[in-house]
PDB file of C-alpha atoms in Angstrom:
ATOM      1  CA  MET A   1      27.660 -42.593 -19.690  1.00 50.00           C
ATOM      2  CA  PRO A   2      29.983 -39.777 -20.810  1.00 60.00           C
ATOM      3  CA  GLY A   3      33.357 -40.481 -22.283  1.00 79.00           C
ATOM      4  CA  ILE A   4      35.970 -39.679 -24.862  1.00 87.00           C
ATOM      5  CA  LYS A   5      35.414 -40.968 -28.382  1.00 91.00           C
ATOM      6  CA  HIS A   6      37.836 -41.180 -31.273  1.00 91.00           C
ATOM      7  CA  SER A   7      37.262 -42.597 -34.727  1.00 94.00           C
ATOM      8  CA  ILE A   8      40.176 -43.369 -37.014  1.00 94.00           C
ATOM      9  CA  SER A   9      40.636 -45.046 -40.385  1.00 95.00           C
ATOM     10  CA  ILE A  10      43.705 -47.285 -40.539  1.00 95.00           C
ATOM     11  CA  GLY A  11      45.213 -48.475 -43.806  1.00 95.00           C
ATOM     12  CA  ALA A  12      45.174 -52.175 -42.891  1.00 96.00           C
ATOM     13  CA  GLU A  13      42.569 -54.905 -42.511  1.00 96.00           C
ATOM     14  CA  PRO A  14      41.099 -55.620 -39.031  1.00 97.00           C
ATOM     15  CA  HIS A  15      43.024 -58.873 -38.532  1.00 96.00           C
ATOM     16  CA  PHE A  16      46.275 -56.850 -38.672  1.00 96.00           C
ATOM     17  CA  VAL A  17      45.019 -54.052 -36.399  1.00 96.00           C
ATOM     18  CA  TYR A  18      43.318 -56.201 -33.746  1.00 97.00           C
ATOM     19  CA  PRO A  19      46.510 -57.530 -32.076  1.00 96.00           C
ATOM     20  CA  LEU A  20      47.644 -53.918 -31.527  1.00 96.00           C
ATOM     21  CA  VAL A  21      44.640 -53.182 -29.266  1.00 96.00           C
ATOM     22  CA  ALA A  22      44.082 -56.647 -27.751  1.00 96.00           C
ATOM     23  CA  SER A  23      47.374 -57.368 -25.963  1.00 95.00           C
ATOM     24  CA  GLY A  24      50.195 -55.858 -23.977  1.00 95.00           C
ATOM     25  CA  GLN A  25      52.599 -56.679 -26.792  1.00 93.00           C
ATOM     26  CA  GLY A  26      50.345 -54.736 -29.160  1.00 95.00           C
ATOM     27  CA  PHE A  27      50.074 -51.737 -26.822  1.00 95.00           C
ATOM     28  CA  ALA A  28      53.877 -51.643 -26.607  1.00 95.00           C
ATOM     29  CA  ARG A  29      54.014 -51.059 -30.373  1.00 95.00           C
ATOM     30  CA  TRP A  30      52.123 -47.766 -30.227  1.00 93.00           C
ATOM     31  CA  TRP A  31      51.070 -46.661 -26.738  1.00 93.00           C
ATOM     32  CA  ALA A  32      53.537 -47.280 -23.919  1.00 92.00           C
ATOM     33  CA  SER A  33      57.080 -48.604 -23.940  1.00 91.00           C
ATOM     34  CA  ASP A  34      56.791 -49.944 -20.365  1.00 95.00           C
ATOM     35  CA  VAL A  35      54.239 -52.754 -20.669  1.00 95.00           C
ATOM     36  CA  THR A  36      53.863 -55.975 -18.709  1.00 95.00           C
ATOM     37  CA  GLU A  37      51.363 -58.693 -19.536  1.00 93.00           C
ATOM     38  CA  GLU A  38      50.188 -61.420 -17.201  1.00 91.00           C
ATOM     39  CA  LYS A  39      49.844 -64.897 -18.698  1.00 81.00           C
ATOM     40  CA  PRO A  40      47.302 -66.473 -18.397  1.00 80.00           C
ATOM     41  CA  GLY A  41      44.506 -64.005 -17.850  1.00 80.00           C
ATOM     42  CA  GLY A  42      45.826 -61.305 -20.108  1.00 90.00           C
ATOM     43  CA  ASN A  43      45.938 -58.493 -17.538  1.00 95.00           C
ATOM     44  CA  VAL A  44      48.185 -55.684 -18.759  1.00 96.00           C
ATOM     45  CA  GLU A  45      50.041 -52.921 -16.933  1.00 95.00           C
ATOM     46  CA  LEU A  46      50.995 -49.747 -18.784  1.00 95.00           C
ATOM     47  CA  GLY A  47      53.739 -47.820 -16.976  1.00 94.00           C
ATOM     48  CA  PHE A  48      54.457 -44.145 -17.583  1.00 92.00           C
ATOM     49  CA  PHE A  49      57.071 -41.756 -16.132  1.00 91.00           C
ATOM     50  CA  GLN A  50      59.323 -44.536 -14.742  1.00 91.00           C
ATOM     51  CA  ARG A  51      56.149 -46.239 -13.438  1.00 91.00           C
ATOM     52  CA  ALA A  52      55.101 -43.219 -11.354  1.00 90.00           C
ATOM     53  CA  THR A  53      51.789 -43.764 -13.141  1.00 91.00           C
ATOM     54  CA  VAL A  54      50.616 -47.326 -13.788  1.00 94.00           C
ATOM     55  CA  TYR A  55      47.336 -48.278 -15.408  1.00 94.00           C
ATOM     56  CA  GLY A  56      46.291 -51.876 -14.805  1.00 95.00           C
ATOM     57  CA  LEU A  57      43.996 -53.164 -17.551  1.00 96.00           C
ATOM     58  CA  LYS A  58      41.850 -56.289 -17.396  1.00 96.00           C
ATOM     59  CA  PRO A  59      40.370 -57.687 -20.616  1.00 96.00           C
ATOM     60  CA  ILE A  60      36.586 -57.834 -20.350  1.00 96.00           C
ATOM     61  CA  GLN A  61      35.675 -58.700 -23.939  1.00 96.00           C
ATOM     62  CA  LEU A  62      38.091 -59.839 -26.632  1.00 96.00           C
ATOM     63  CA  VAL A  63      36.427 -60.873 -29.883  1.00 96.00           C
ATOM     64  CA  ALA A  64      38.953 -61.133 -32.724  1.00 96.00           C
ATOM     65  CA  PRO A  65      39.082 -59.187 -34.979  1.00 96.00           C
ATOM     66  CA  ARG A  66      36.146 -56.952 -33.925  1.00 97.00           C
ATOM     67  CA  GLN A  67      36.382 -55.938 -30.264  1.00 97.00           C
ATOM     68  CA  ALA A  68      38.935 -55.419 -27.525  1.00 97.00           C
ATOM     69  CA  HIS A  69      37.317 -54.033 -24.380  1.00 97.00           C
ATOM     70  CA  TRP A  70      39.374 -53.367 -21.242  1.00 96.00           C
ATOM     71  CA  LEU A  71      38.567 -52.381 -17.663  1.00 95.00           C
ATOM     72  CA  CYS A  72      41.118 -50.087 -16.047  1.00 94.00           C
ATOM     73  CA  GLN A  73      41.566 -51.328 -12.480  1.00 93.00           C
ATOM     74  CA  THR A  74      44.323 -48.998 -11.246  1.00 92.00           C
ATOM     75  CA  GLY A  75      45.503 -45.456 -11.776  1.00 88.00           C
ATOM     76  CA  LYS A  76      44.122 -42.449  -9.940  1.00 82.00           C
ATOM     77  CA  GLU A  77      42.387 -40.882 -12.950  1.00 83.00           C
ATOM     78  CA  TRP A  78      41.412 -44.050 -14.813  1.00 87.00           C
ATOM     79  CA  ALA A  79      40.392 -46.572 -12.137  1.00 90.00           C
ATOM     80  CA  GLY A  80      36.953 -47.951 -12.974  1.00 90.00           C
ATOM     81  CA  THR A  81      36.950 -46.616 -16.535  1.00 93.00           C
ATOM     82  CA  ARG A  82      36.643 -48.757 -19.658  1.00 94.00           C
ATOM     83  CA  LEU A  83      38.745 -48.614 -22.808  1.00 95.00           C
ATOM     84  CA  LEU A  84      36.736 -49.891 -25.769  1.00 96.00           C
ATOM     85  CA  PHE A  85      38.316 -50.618 -29.146  1.00 97.00           C
ATOM     86  CA  ASP A  86      35.738 -51.555 -31.807  1.00 97.00           C
ATOM     87  CA  LEU A  87      36.975 -52.422 -35.283  1.00 97.00           C
ATOM     88  CA  ALA A  88      34.994 -52.623 -38.510  1.00 97.00           C
ATOM     89  CA  PRO A  89      36.220 -53.508 -41.999  1.00 96.00           C
ATOM     90  CA  ASP A  90      36.105 -50.681 -44.515  1.00 93.00           C
ATOM     91  CA  GLY A  91      37.307 -52.192 -47.781  1.00 92.00           C
ATOM     92  CA  LYS A  92      40.995 -52.923 -47.215  1.00 93.00           C
ATOM     93  CA  ASN A  93      41.042 -50.482 -44.290  1.00 96.00           C
ATOM     94  CA  THR A  94      39.817 -50.656 -40.704  1.00 96.00           C
ATOM     95  CA  LEU A  95      37.551 -48.165 -39.033  1.00 96.00           C
ATOM     96  CA  LEU A  96      38.661 -48.158 -35.395  1.00 96.00           C
ATOM     97  CA  ARG A  97      36.286 -46.593 -32.911  1.00 96.00           C
ATOM     98  CA  PHE A  98      37.839 -45.922 -29.526  1.00 95.00           C
ATOM     99  CA  THR A  99      35.758 -45.015 -26.480  1.00 94.00           C
ATOM    100  CA  HIS A 100      37.129 -44.208 -23.045  1.00 92.00           C
ATOM    101  CA  ARG A 101      34.001 -44.702 -20.959  1.00 90.00           C
ATOM    102  CA  LEU A 102      34.313 -42.758 -17.763  1.00 83.00           C
ATOM    103  CA  ALA A 103      32.970 -44.032 -14.460  1.00 74.00           C
ATOM    104  CA  GLY A 104      31.853 -42.009 -11.491  1.00 63.00           C
ATOM    105  CA  ARG A 105      33.122 -38.553 -10.694  1.00 56.00           C
ATOM    106  CA  ASN A 106      36.866 -39.220 -10.745  1.00 52.00           C
ATOM    107  CA  GLY A 107      39.354 -36.603 -11.953  1.00 51.00           C
ATOM    108  CA  LEU A 108      39.243 -37.645 -15.619  1.00 52.00           C
ATOM    109  CA  PHE A 109      35.433 -37.660 -15.652  1.00 50.00           C
ATOM    110  CA  ARG A 110      35.305 -34.207 -14.109  1.00 52.00           C
ATOM    111  CA  LEU A 111      37.944 -32.812 -16.451  1.00 53.00           C
ATOM    112  CA  VAL A 112      36.366 -34.078 -19.660  1.00 52.00           C
ATOM    113  CA  TYR A 113      32.677 -34.032 -18.893  1.00 49.00           C
ATOM    114  CA  ASP A 114      32.011 -30.938 -16.820  1.00 49.00           C
ATOM    115  CA  GLY A 115      35.382 -29.180 -16.962  1.00 50.00           C
ATOM    116  CA  LEU A 116      36.006 -29.298 -13.211  1.00 48.00           C
ATOM    117  CA  GLY A 117      39.165 -31.395 -13.234  1.00 47.00           C
ATOM    118  CA  ARG A 118      42.100 -29.863 -11.464  1.00 48.00           C
ATOM    119  CA  ALA A 119      45.801 -30.525 -11.808  1.00 45.00           C
ATOM    120  CA  ASN A 120      47.912 -29.743  -8.759  1.00 43.00           C
ATOM    121  CA  VAL A 121      50.886 -27.572  -9.616  1.00 44.00           C
ATOM    122  CA  PRO A 122      53.444 -26.011  -7.238  1.00 47.00           C
ATOM    123  CA  ASN A 123      52.923 -22.371  -6.339  1.00 49.00           C
ATOM    124  CA  GLN A 124      55.689 -19.874  -5.596  1.00 53.00           C
ATOM    125  CA  SER A 125      55.783 -20.728  -1.885  1.00 52.00           C
ATOM    126  CA  GLY A 126      56.330 -24.434  -2.649  1.00 50.00           C
ATOM    127  CA  GLY A 127      52.789 -25.489  -1.733  1.00 48.00           C
ATOM    128  CA  ARG A 128      50.228 -26.963  -4.094  1.00 43.00           C
ATOM    129  CA  ARG A 129      47.373 -25.083  -5.717  1.00 43.00           C
ATOM    130  CA  PRO A 130      44.695 -26.228  -8.121  1.00 44.00           C
ATOM    131  CA  HIS A 131      45.315 -25.371 -11.748  1.00 41.00           C
ATOM    132  CA  SER A 132      42.559 -23.621 -13.674  1.00 40.00           C
ATOM    133  CA  ARG A 133      40.381 -25.493 -16.136  1.00 37.00           C
ATOM    134  CA  PRO A 134      41.854 -26.117 -19.589  1.00 39.00           C
ATOM    135  CA  ALA A 135      40.442 -23.833 -22.284  1.00 35.00           C
ATOM    136  CA  ILE A 136      38.764 -26.712 -24.133  1.00 37.00           C
ATOM    137  CA  CYS A 137      36.668 -27.515 -21.060  1.00 35.00           C
ATOM    138  CA  ARG A 138      35.560 -23.906 -20.703  1.00 36.00           C
ATOM    139  CA  ARG A 139      34.289 -23.892 -24.265  1.00 36.00           C
ATOM    140  CA  ARG A 140      32.182 -27.054 -24.187  1.00 38.00           C
ATOM    141  CA  PRO A 141      31.570 -30.145 -22.088  1.00 42.00           C
ATOM    142  CA  GLY A 142      32.452 -33.518 -23.543  1.00 42.00           C
ATOM    143  CA  LEU A 143      34.846 -34.194 -26.366  1.00 40.00           C
ATOM    144  CA  LEU A 144      34.599 -35.905 -29.755  1.00 41.00           C
ATOM    145  CA  ILE A 145      37.629 -36.057 -32.011  1.00 39.00           C
ATOM    146  CA  GLU A 146      37.726 -37.636 -35.426  1.00 38.00           C
ATOM    147  CA  ARG A 147      40.933 -38.311 -37.315  1.00 37.00           C
ATOM    148  CA  GLN A 148      41.405 -39.279 -40.904  1.00 37.00           C
ATOM    149  CA  ARG A 149      44.776 -41.063 -40.853  1.00 43.00           C
ATOM    150  CA  ALA A 150      46.785 -43.045 -38.371  1.00 45.00           C
ATOM    151  CA  PRO A 151      50.557 -43.227 -38.098  1.00 46.00           C
ATOM    152  CA  ASP A 152      52.054 -46.250 -39.811  1.00 51.00           C
ATOM    153  CA  ILE A 153      52.473 -48.607 -36.841  1.00 53.00           C
ATOM    154  CA  LEU A 154      51.968 -51.772 -38.822  1.00 56.00           C
ATOM    155  CA  SER A 155      55.353 -51.856 -40.506  1.00 50.00           C
TER     156      SER A 155
END
């Protein structure tokens, strides 16, 4: 199944990194400032743009300190997708592999995989028109990004 993959080396051991990808409180430290977490069950909502966009995440596999896998249940672009955080020790560092596994032919799938995603933007007459494909999608389907360093979110 196509998706987005990132690989990043973090200057901390997995047991310090794991809570940042396995809970709403962790996500609030680096991803979204508007986070709610349901106890028990662990469902998390990430709110963006004064909650105009809300992604509801359900934990599907939490194995400390190695895996935090989430199913996105809400959000137009992300519904049905999976967010997979896999951590591996690398000396005193952590290699974090992130995969956003896309499901079906929703807008995010189409944008990333075959470059057909469209953003609606206002035209001069006030109506809506589809936006053209981003340049990165015209160049190649799919996307793999590797980073060498992460921001210091552990302090």
